[in-house]
Amino acid sequence: MTAPGPADRRRPASAMAVPAFRRLWIAGMVSDAGDWLMFIALPLVVLRLTGSPLGTSMAFMLALAPPVLLAPLAGRLVDRLPRRTVMVAATLAQAVSLLPLLVVRDRSDLPLLFGVIVAQATFATFFEPAKNALLPALVGPERAMSANALVGLNNDLGRIVGGPLGGVLLAVVGLSGVALVDVATYLIAAALVATLPRDRAGRAPARSGRILRALVDPAIRAPLTVAFVAAVAQGLFVVLFVFFVTDVINGSEADVGLLRGVQAIGAIAAGALLGVLGARLDVVRLTILGAVGFAAITALSWNLSFATHAVIAYGILFAIVGAPGVLLGAGLTSLLQRSSADDRRGRTFAAFGLVQAAGQAVGLLMAGLLQGITGTLPLLEVQAATYALAAVLALLLLPRRLPGTHDNARELATAGNSS
């Protein structure tokens, strides 16, 4: 880790020192809690209506299509329009797109249900690049790592609140009630995002929206390569995790929920620590540490099954593994922010969403096609090896020195501090 210089000691390391970021963070926490309500409720409803795990898998696959198909358009719009405007519009559109769920009753309404899933993923395809592109300008480049960690922290806080609440609401008030609560979270989030400082529009000329240029730039290509390989491993995990708990270590459905939930413990601890100290730490080293740590704990988790099936042992490992996951995710995001000029950052993060969705799709398909042939544990060894490959690529490809920043961060961060 690099020692803080005089400038770092004078300025707070945490992005929470910026009032505008605090409003954005609260908006994200509210919205993420609503997302987890729906993340828990929708698969249960799909499974109930179809009676088939294949239908649930189709729902996951549908959500991956918009980031792949719409990435070029999302990158172009985010680089040409005010990012605050894009975020508010996308959030309001997500709220409206949930309304068809109010009339979903039986199997004949499945097209509506799948349409909502696609619409939600579509508008998120525009929101996420706009948010990631705006953050360095909002908080200043030196606090971007702190901001990214705190934004990631929202997802885990949302999981703790929204996950259990989603199941309870679905049982008590049904899908319509869950949808209305989620609509309310989107409206609150949109109102908070609308208070952010105005950012400049029209950054990029029309031709700069070509997303392939982001994939050609070596400084961008390295983090995207690591992200793609890690996403393949994540796609494998999504399918195989339940089989591991129920078939390999003979756990119950309750154990599935427990082990999935405890991942938030390490993630929250690491997110909070990075949120405070992010500006004082070396981004590249943290990213590599996250990749190596994630690969090591993953391999240990699967191979421990040869020694014990005690759920508590896996609970400890799954609680720990959330921490390197936060380091890897926040680190890759920060590297992409630092490596992209402000007028091309939207395109970069559209490409980021594309490679993550494509990687997860590859992993989901591999797991679905091969699990019945190879069995669960051999395929999980492949999953661990995939994370190990991501760690090796991080060691070999990520730059040892961060590039300078190229944006109007100081101007907008000053506005954010005074808001």
Coordinates of C-alpha atoms in Angstrom, one line a residue:
M1 CA 0.0 0.0 0.0
T2 CA 1.2 3.5 -0.7
A3 CA 1.6 5.9 2.1
P4 CA -0.6 9.0 2.0
G5 CA 1.1 12.2 0.9
P6 CA 0.6 15.7 2.4
A7 CA -2.4 16.4 0.1
D8 CA -4.1 13.1 1.3
R9 CA -3.6 14.1 4.9
R10 CA -5.3 17.5 4.4
R11 CA -8.3 16.1 2.5
P12 CA -10.8 13.5 4.0
A13 CA -10.2 10.1 2.5
S14 CA -13.9 9.1 2.5
A15 CA -16.3 10.1 -0.3
M16 CA -18.9 10.6 2.5
A17 CA -17.2 14.0 3.1
V18 CA -19.0 15.2 -0.1
P19 CA -22.6 16.1 0.6
A20 CA -23.8 15.4 -2.9
F21 CA -22.3 11.9 -2.7
R22 CA -24.1 11.3 0.6
R23 CA -27.4 12.0 -1.2
L24 CA -26.4 9.6 -4.0
W25 CA -25.4 7.0 -1.5
I26 CA -28.8 7.2 0.3
A27 CA -30.6 7.0 -3.0
G28 CA -28.6 3.8 -3.9
M29 CA -29.3 2.2 -0.5
V30 CA -33.0 2.8 -0.9
S31 CA -33.0 1.6 -4.5
D32 CA -30.9 -1.5 -3.8
A33 CA -33.2 -2.6 -1.0
G34 CA -36.1 -2.4 -3.4
D35 CA -34.1 -4.3 -6.0
W36 CA -33.5 -7.1 -3.5
L37 CA -37.2 -7.2 -2.8
M38 CA -37.8 -8.0 -6.4
F39 CA -34.7 -10.2 -6.8
I40 CA -36.1 -12.6 -4.2
A41 CA -39.8 -12.3 -5.2
L42 CA -39.6 -12.7 -9.0
P43 CA -37.7 -16.0 -9.2
L44 CA -40.2 -17.5 -6.7
V45 CA -43.1 -16.3 -8.8
V46 CA -41.6 -17.6 -12.0
L47 CA -41.0 -21.0 -10.4
R48 CA -44.5 -21.0 -9.0
L49 CA -46.1 -20.2 -12.4
T50 CA -43.9 -22.4 -14.6
G51 CA -43.2 -25.2 -12.1
S52 CA -39.8 -25.5 -13.8
P53 CA -36.3 -24.5 -12.8
L54 CA -35.7 -24.0 -16.5
G55 CA -38.2 -21.1 -16.4
T56 CA -36.3 -19.5 -13.6
S57 CA -33.0 -19.9 -15.5
M58 CA -34.6 -18.3 -18.5
A59 CA -35.5 -15.3 -16.3
F60 CA -31.8 -14.9 -15.4
M61 CA -30.7 -15.2 -19.0
L62 CA -33.2 -12.6 -20.1
A63 CA -31.8 -10.1 -17.7
L64 CA -28.3 -10.5 -19.3
A65 CA -29.5 -9.7 -22.8
P66 CA -29.9 -5.8 -22.6
P67 CA -26.4 -5.1 -21.3
V68 CA -25.0 -7.0 -24.3
L69 CA -27.3 -5.8 -27.0
L70 CA -27.7 -2.1 -25.8
A71 CA -24.1 -1.4 -24.7
P72 CA -23.2 0.7 -27.8
L73 CA -26.3 2.8 -27.4
A74 CA -25.9 3.2 -23.7
G75 CA -22.3 4.3 -24.0
R76 CA -23.2 6.9 -26.7
L77 CA -26.0 8.4 -24.7
V78 CA -24.1 8.5 -21.4
D79 CA -21.2 10.3 -23.1
R80 CA -23.5 12.8 -24.9
L81 CA -26.2 13.7 -22.3
P82 CA -26.0 15.0 -18.7
R83 CA -25.4 11.9 -16.6
R84 CA -27.6 13.1 -13.8
T85 CA -30.4 13.4 -16.4
V86 CA -29.8 9.8 -17.7
M87 CA -29.8 8.5 -14.1
V88 CA -33.1 10.2 -13.2
A89 CA -34.8 9.1 -16.4
A90 CA -33.6 5.5 -16.1
T91 CA -34.8 5.3 -12.4
L92 CA -38.2 6.7 -13.2
A93 CA -38.5 4.3 -16.2
Q94 CA -37.7 1.4 -13.9
A95 CA -40.5 2.5 -11.6
V96 CA -43.0 2.7 -14.4
S97 CA -41.9 -0.6 -15.9
L98 CA -42.9 -2.4 -12.7
L99 CA -46.6 -1.5 -13.0
P100 CA -47.5 -4.5 -15.2
L101 CA -46.7 -6.8 -12.2
L102 CA -50.0 -5.5 -10.7
V103 CA -52.0 -7.6 -13.1
V104 CA -49.9 -10.8 -13.1
R105 CA -52.1 -13.6 -11.8
D106 CA -51.3 -16.9 -13.5
R107 CA -49.3 -18.7 -16.1
S108 CA -50.8 -16.8 -19.0
D109 CA -49.2 -13.6 -17.6
L110 CA -45.7 -15.0 -17.9
P111 CA -44.9 -12.8 -21.0
L112 CA -45.7 -9.7 -18.8
L113 CA -43.4 -11.0 -16.1
F114 CA -40.6 -11.7 -18.5
G115 CA -41.2 -8.3 -20.1
V116 CA -40.7 -6.6 -16.8
I117 CA -37.5 -8.4 -16.2
V118 CA -36.2 -7.3 -19.6
A119 CA -37.3 -3.7 -19.0
Q120 CA -35.6 -3.5 -15.6
A121 CA -32.4 -4.8 -17.1
T122 CA -32.7 -2.4 -20.0
F123 CA -33.0 0.7 -18.0
A124 CA -30.2 -0.5 -15.6
T125 CA -28.0 -0.7 -18.7
F126 CA -28.2 3.1 -19.0
F127 CA -28.2 3.9 -15.3
E128 CA -25.0 2.0 -14.2
P129 CA -22.6 3.5 -16.8
A130 CA -24.0 7.0 -16.0
K131 CA -23.4 6.4 -12.3
N132 CA -19.9 5.0 -12.7
A133 CA -19.0 7.7 -15.1
L134 CA -20.2 10.5 -12.8
L135 CA -18.6 9.3 -9.6
P136 CA -15.0 10.5 -10.1
A137 CA -16.3 14.0 -11.1
L138 CA -18.7 14.1 -8.1
V139 CA -16.2 13.2 -5.4
G140 CA -12.8 13.9 -7.0
P141 CA -10.6 11.2 -8.5
E142 CA -8.6 10.6 -5.3
R143 CA -11.8 9.6 -3.5
A144 CA -13.2 7.4 -6.3
M145 CA -12.1 4.1 -4.7
S146 CA -13.9 5.2 -1.5
A147 CA -17.0 6.1 -3.5
N148 CA -17.0 2.8 -5.4
A149 CA -16.6 0.8 -2.2
L150 CA -19.5 2.6 -0.5
V151 CA -21.7 2.2 -3.6
G152 CA -21.0 -1.5 -3.5
L153 CA -21.7 -1.5 0.2
N154 CA -25.3 -0.5 -0.7
N155 CA -25.9 -3.8 -2.5
D156 CA -25.0 -5.8 0.6
L157 CA -27.0 -3.5 3.0
G158 CA -29.9 -3.8 0.5
R159 CA -29.5 -7.6 0.6
I160 CA -29.8 -7.8 4.3
V161 CA -32.9 -5.5 4.4
G162 CA -34.6 -6.3 1.1
G163 CA -33.9 -10.0 0.8
P164 CA -35.8 -11.2 3.9
L165 CA -38.4 -8.5 3.5
G166 CA -39.1 -9.6 -0.1
G167 CA -40.0 -13.1 0.9
V168 CA -42.3 -11.8 3.8
L169 CA -44.0 -9.2 1.5
L170 CA -44.6 -11.8 -1.2
A171 CA -46.3 -14.1 1.3
V172 CA -48.4 -11.4 3.0
V173 CA -49.4 -8.9 0.2
G174 CA -48.4 -10.8 -3.0
L175 CA -46.4 -9.7 -6.0
S176 CA -48.5 -6.5 -6.4
G177 CA -47.5 -5.3 -3.0
V178 CA -43.9 -6.1 -3.6
A179 CA -44.0 -4.2 -6.9
L180 CA -45.6 -1.1 -5.2
V181 CA -43.0 -1.0 -2.5
D182 CA -40.2 -1.2 -5.2
V183 CA -41.9 1.6 -7.2
A184 CA -41.8 3.8 -4.1
T185 CA -38.0 3.1 -3.6
Y186 CA -37.3 4.1 -7.2
L187 CA -39.3 7.3 -6.8
I188 CA -37.4 8.2 -3.7
A189 CA -34.1 7.4 -5.4
A190 CA -35.0 9.5 -8.4
A191 CA -35.8 12.5 -6.2
L192 CA -32.5 12.3 -4.4
V193 CA -30.5 11.9 -7.7
A194 CA -32.2 14.9 -9.1
T195 CA -30.5 17.1 -6.4
L196 CA -27.0 16.2 -7.5
P197 CA -24.9 19.1 -9.1
R198 CA -25.6 19.7 -12.8
D199 CA -22.9 18.1 -15.0
R200 CA -22.0 19.1 -18.5
A201 CA -23.7 17.6 -21.5
G202 CA -22.4 16.9 -25.0
R203 CA -19.0 15.7 -23.9
A204 CA -18.3 13.4 -26.8
P205 CA -18.6 13.8 -30.6
A206 CA -20.9 11.4 -32.3
R207 CA -18.2 9.1 -33.5
S208 CA -16.7 8.6 -30.1
G209 CA -19.6 6.5 -29.1
R210 CA -18.1 3.4 -30.8
I211 CA -17.8 1.0 -27.9
L212 CA -15.2 -1.2 -29.7
R213 CA -12.6 1.5 -29.1
A214 CA -12.9 0.9 -25.4
L215 CA -12.1 -2.7 -26.0
V216 CA -9.0 -1.8 -28.0
D217 CA -7.4 0.6 -25.6
P218 CA -4.9 -1.5 -23.5
A219 CA -5.5 0.5 -20.3
I220 CA -9.2 -0.4 -20.6
R221 CA -8.8 -3.8 -22.0
A222 CA -6.8 -5.2 -19.1
P223 CA -9.5 -4.6 -16.4
L224 CA -12.3 -5.7 -18.8
T225 CA -10.4 -9.0 -19.4
V226 CA -10.2 -9.7 -15.7
A227 CA -13.9 -8.7 -15.3
F228 CA -15.0 -11.1 -18.1
V229 CA -13.1 -14.1 -16.7
A230 CA -14.4 -13.4 -13.1
A231 CA -18.0 -13.1 -14.5
V232 CA -17.7 -16.5 -16.1
A233 CA -16.9 -17.9 -12.7
Q234 CA -19.8 -16.0 -11.2
G235 CA -22.2 -17.4 -13.7
L236 CA -21.0 -20.9 -12.9
F237 CA -21.5 -20.2 -9.2
V238 CA -25.1 -18.9 -9.6
V239 CA -26.2 -22.3 -10.9
L240 CA -23.9 -24.7 -9.0
F241 CA -24.1 -23.2 -5.5
V242 CA -27.5 -24.7 -4.7
F243 CA -26.4 -28.1 -5.9
F244 CA -23.2 -27.8 -3.8
V245 CA -25.1 -27.1 -0.6
T246 CA -27.9 -29.7 -1.1
D247 CA -26.1 -32.5 -2.9
V248 CA -22.4 -32.2 -2.0
I249 CA -22.5 -31.2 1.7
N250 CA -26.1 -32.5 2.3
G251 CA -27.4 -29.2 3.5
S252 CA -31.1 -28.0 3.6
E253 CA -32.9 -25.3 1.7
A254 CA -32.5 -23.2 4.9
D255 CA -28.7 -23.7 4.7
V256 CA -28.8 -22.4 1.1
G257 CA -30.3 -19.2 2.3
L258 CA -28.0 -18.9 5.3
L259 CA -24.8 -19.4 3.2
R260 CA -25.9 -17.1 0.5
G261 CA -26.7 -14.4 3.1
V262 CA -23.6 -14.5 5.2
Q263 CA -21.6 -13.4 2.2
A264 CA -22.8 -9.9 3.0
I265 CA -20.8 -9.9 6.3
G266 CA -17.3 -9.7 4.8
A267 CA -18.5 -7.5 2.0
I268 CA -20.0 -5.0 4.4
A269 CA -16.9 -4.9 6.6
A270 CA -14.6 -4.4 3.6
G271 CA -16.9 -1.9 2.0
A272 CA -17.1 0.2 5.1
L273 CA -13.3 0.1 5.6
L274 CA -12.6 1.0 2.0
G275 CA -15.2 3.7 2.2
V276 CA -13.2 5.4 5.0
L277 CA -9.7 4.7 3.8
G278 CA -10.1 4.3 0.0
A279 CA -8.2 7.5 -0.9
R280 CA -5.1 6.4 1.1
L281 CA -4.7 2.9 -0.4
D282 CA -3.1 1.6 -3.7
V283 CA -5.9 0.7 -6.1
V284 CA -3.9 -1.7 -8.2
R285 CA -2.6 -3.7 -5.2
L286 CA -6.1 -3.8 -3.7
T287 CA -7.6 -5.2 -6.9
I288 CA -4.9 -7.9 -7.2
L289 CA -5.3 -8.8 -3.5
G290 CA -9.0 -9.1 -4.1
A291 CA -8.6 -11.4 -7.1
V292 CA -6.1 -13.6 -5.4
G293 CA -8.0 -13.8 -2.2
F294 CA -11.3 -14.6 -3.9
A295 CA -9.7 -17.4 -5.9
A296 CA -8.0 -18.9 -2.8
I297 CA -11.1 -18.9 -0.6
T298 CA -13.2 -20.3 -3.4
A299 CA -10.9 -23.2 -4.0
L300 CA -10.7 -23.9 -0.3
S301 CA -14.5 -23.8 0.1
W302 CA -15.1 -26.5 -2.6
N303 CA -12.2 -28.8 -1.5
L304 CA -13.1 -28.6 2.1
S305 CA -16.0 -30.9 1.3
F306 CA -13.5 -33.8 1.2
A307 CA -12.9 -33.2 4.9
T308 CA -16.1 -32.0 6.4
H309 CA -19.8 -31.2 5.6
A310 CA -20.3 -29.0 8.7
V311 CA -22.3 -26.0 7.6
I312 CA -20.7 -23.7 10.1
A313 CA -17.3 -24.2 8.4
Y314 CA -18.7 -23.0 5.1
G315 CA -20.5 -20.2 6.9
I316 CA -17.2 -18.9 8.0
L317 CA -15.6 -19.2 4.6
F318 CA -18.6 -17.6 2.8
A319 CA -18.6 -14.7 5.3
I320 CA -15.0 -14.1 4.6
V321 CA -15.2 -14.3 0.8
G322 CA -17.3 -11.2 0.5
A323 CA -14.3 -9.0 1.5
P324 CA -12.0 -9.9 -1.5
G325 CA -15.1 -9.7 -3.7
V326 CA -15.5 -6.0 -2.7
L327 CA -11.8 -5.3 -3.3
L328 CA -12.0 -6.8 -6.8
G329 CA -15.2 -5.1 -7.8
A330 CA -14.4 -1.7 -6.4
G331 CA -10.8 -1.9 -7.7
L332 CA -11.8 -2.8 -11.3
T333 CA -14.3 0.0 -11.3
S334 CA -11.8 2.5 -10.0
L335 CA -9.2 1.4 -12.6
L336 CA -11.6 1.9 -15.4
Q337 CA -12.5 5.4 -14.1
R338 CA -8.9 6.4 -13.8
S339 CA -8.0 5.0 -17.3
S340 CA -10.9 6.7 -19.2
A341 CA -11.2 10.3 -20.3
D342 CA -14.4 11.9 -19.0
D343 CA -15.8 12.2 -22.5
R344 CA -15.4 8.4 -23.1
R345 CA -16.2 7.1 -19.7
G346 CA -19.8 6.2 -20.5
R347 CA -18.7 4.0 -23.3
T348 CA -16.1 2.4 -21.1
F349 CA -18.7 1.4 -18.5
A350 CA -21.2 0.3 -21.1
A351 CA -18.4 -2.1 -22.3
F352 CA -17.9 -3.1 -18.6
G353 CA -21.5 -4.1 -18.3
L354 CA -21.3 -5.9 -21.7
V355 CA -18.4 -8.1 -20.7
Q356 CA -19.8 -8.9 -17.3
A357 CA -23.2 -9.9 -18.8
A358 CA -21.5 -11.9 -21.5
G359 CA -19.2 -13.7 -19.0
Q360 CA -22.1 -14.5 -16.7
A361 CA -24.1 -15.9 -19.7
V362 CA -21.2 -18.2 -20.6
G363 CA -20.9 -19.4 -17.0
L364 CA -24.7 -20.0 -16.8
L365 CA -24.7 -22.0 -20.0
M366 CA -21.7 -24.0 -19.1
A367 CA -23.2 -25.0 -15.7
G368 CA -26.6 -25.7 -17.3
L369 CA -25.2 -27.9 -20.0
L370 CA -22.4 -29.7 -18.1
Q371 CA -23.7 -30.2 -14.5
G372 CA -25.6 -33.3 -15.4
I373 CA -22.6 -34.7 -17.3
T374 CA -19.7 -33.9 -15.0
G375 CA -21.4 -33.6 -11.7
T376 CA -21.3 -30.6 -9.3
L377 CA -17.9 -30.8 -7.7
P378 CA -15.8 -31.3 -10.8
L379 CA -17.5 -28.3 -12.4
L380 CA -16.9 -26.3 -9.2
E381 CA -13.2 -27.0 -9.5
V382 CA -13.4 -25.5 -13.0
Q383 CA -15.1 -22.5 -11.4
A384 CA -12.4 -22.1 -8.8
A385 CA -9.8 -22.5 -11.6
T386 CA -11.5 -19.7 -13.5
Y387 CA -11.2 -17.4 -10.6
A388 CA -7.5 -18.4 -10.3
L389 CA -7.1 -17.4 -14.0
A390 CA -8.7 -14.0 -13.3
A391 CA -6.1 -13.6 -10.5
V392 CA -3.2 -14.5 -12.8
L393 CA -4.5 -12.1 -15.4
A394 CA -4.8 -9.3 -12.8
L395 CA -1.2 -9.9 -11.8
L396 CA 0.1 -9.9 -15.4
L397 CA -2.1 -7.3 -17.1
L398 CA -3.0 -4.6 -14.6
P399 CA -0.8 -1.5 -14.7
R400 CA 1.6 -1.0 -11.7
R401 CA 1.2 2.8 -12.0
L402 CA -2.2 4.4 -12.4
P403 CA -2.7 6.8 -15.3
G404 CA -3.5 10.4 -14.6
T405 CA -7.1 11.6 -14.7
H406 CA -8.5 13.4 -17.7
D407 CA -11.8 15.0 -16.5
N408 CA -13.6 17.9 -15.0
A409 CA -13.6 16.2 -11.6
R410 CA -12.3 19.2 -9.6
E411 CA -15.0 21.5 -10.9
L412 CA -17.9 19.1 -10.2
A413 CA -16.4 17.9 -6.9
T414 CA -16.2 21.5 -5.7
A415 CA -19.9 21.9 -6.6
G416 CA -20.7 18.6 -4.8
N417 CA -18.9 19.8 -1.6
S418 CA -20.8 23.0 -1.5
S419 CA -24.2 21.4 -2.2

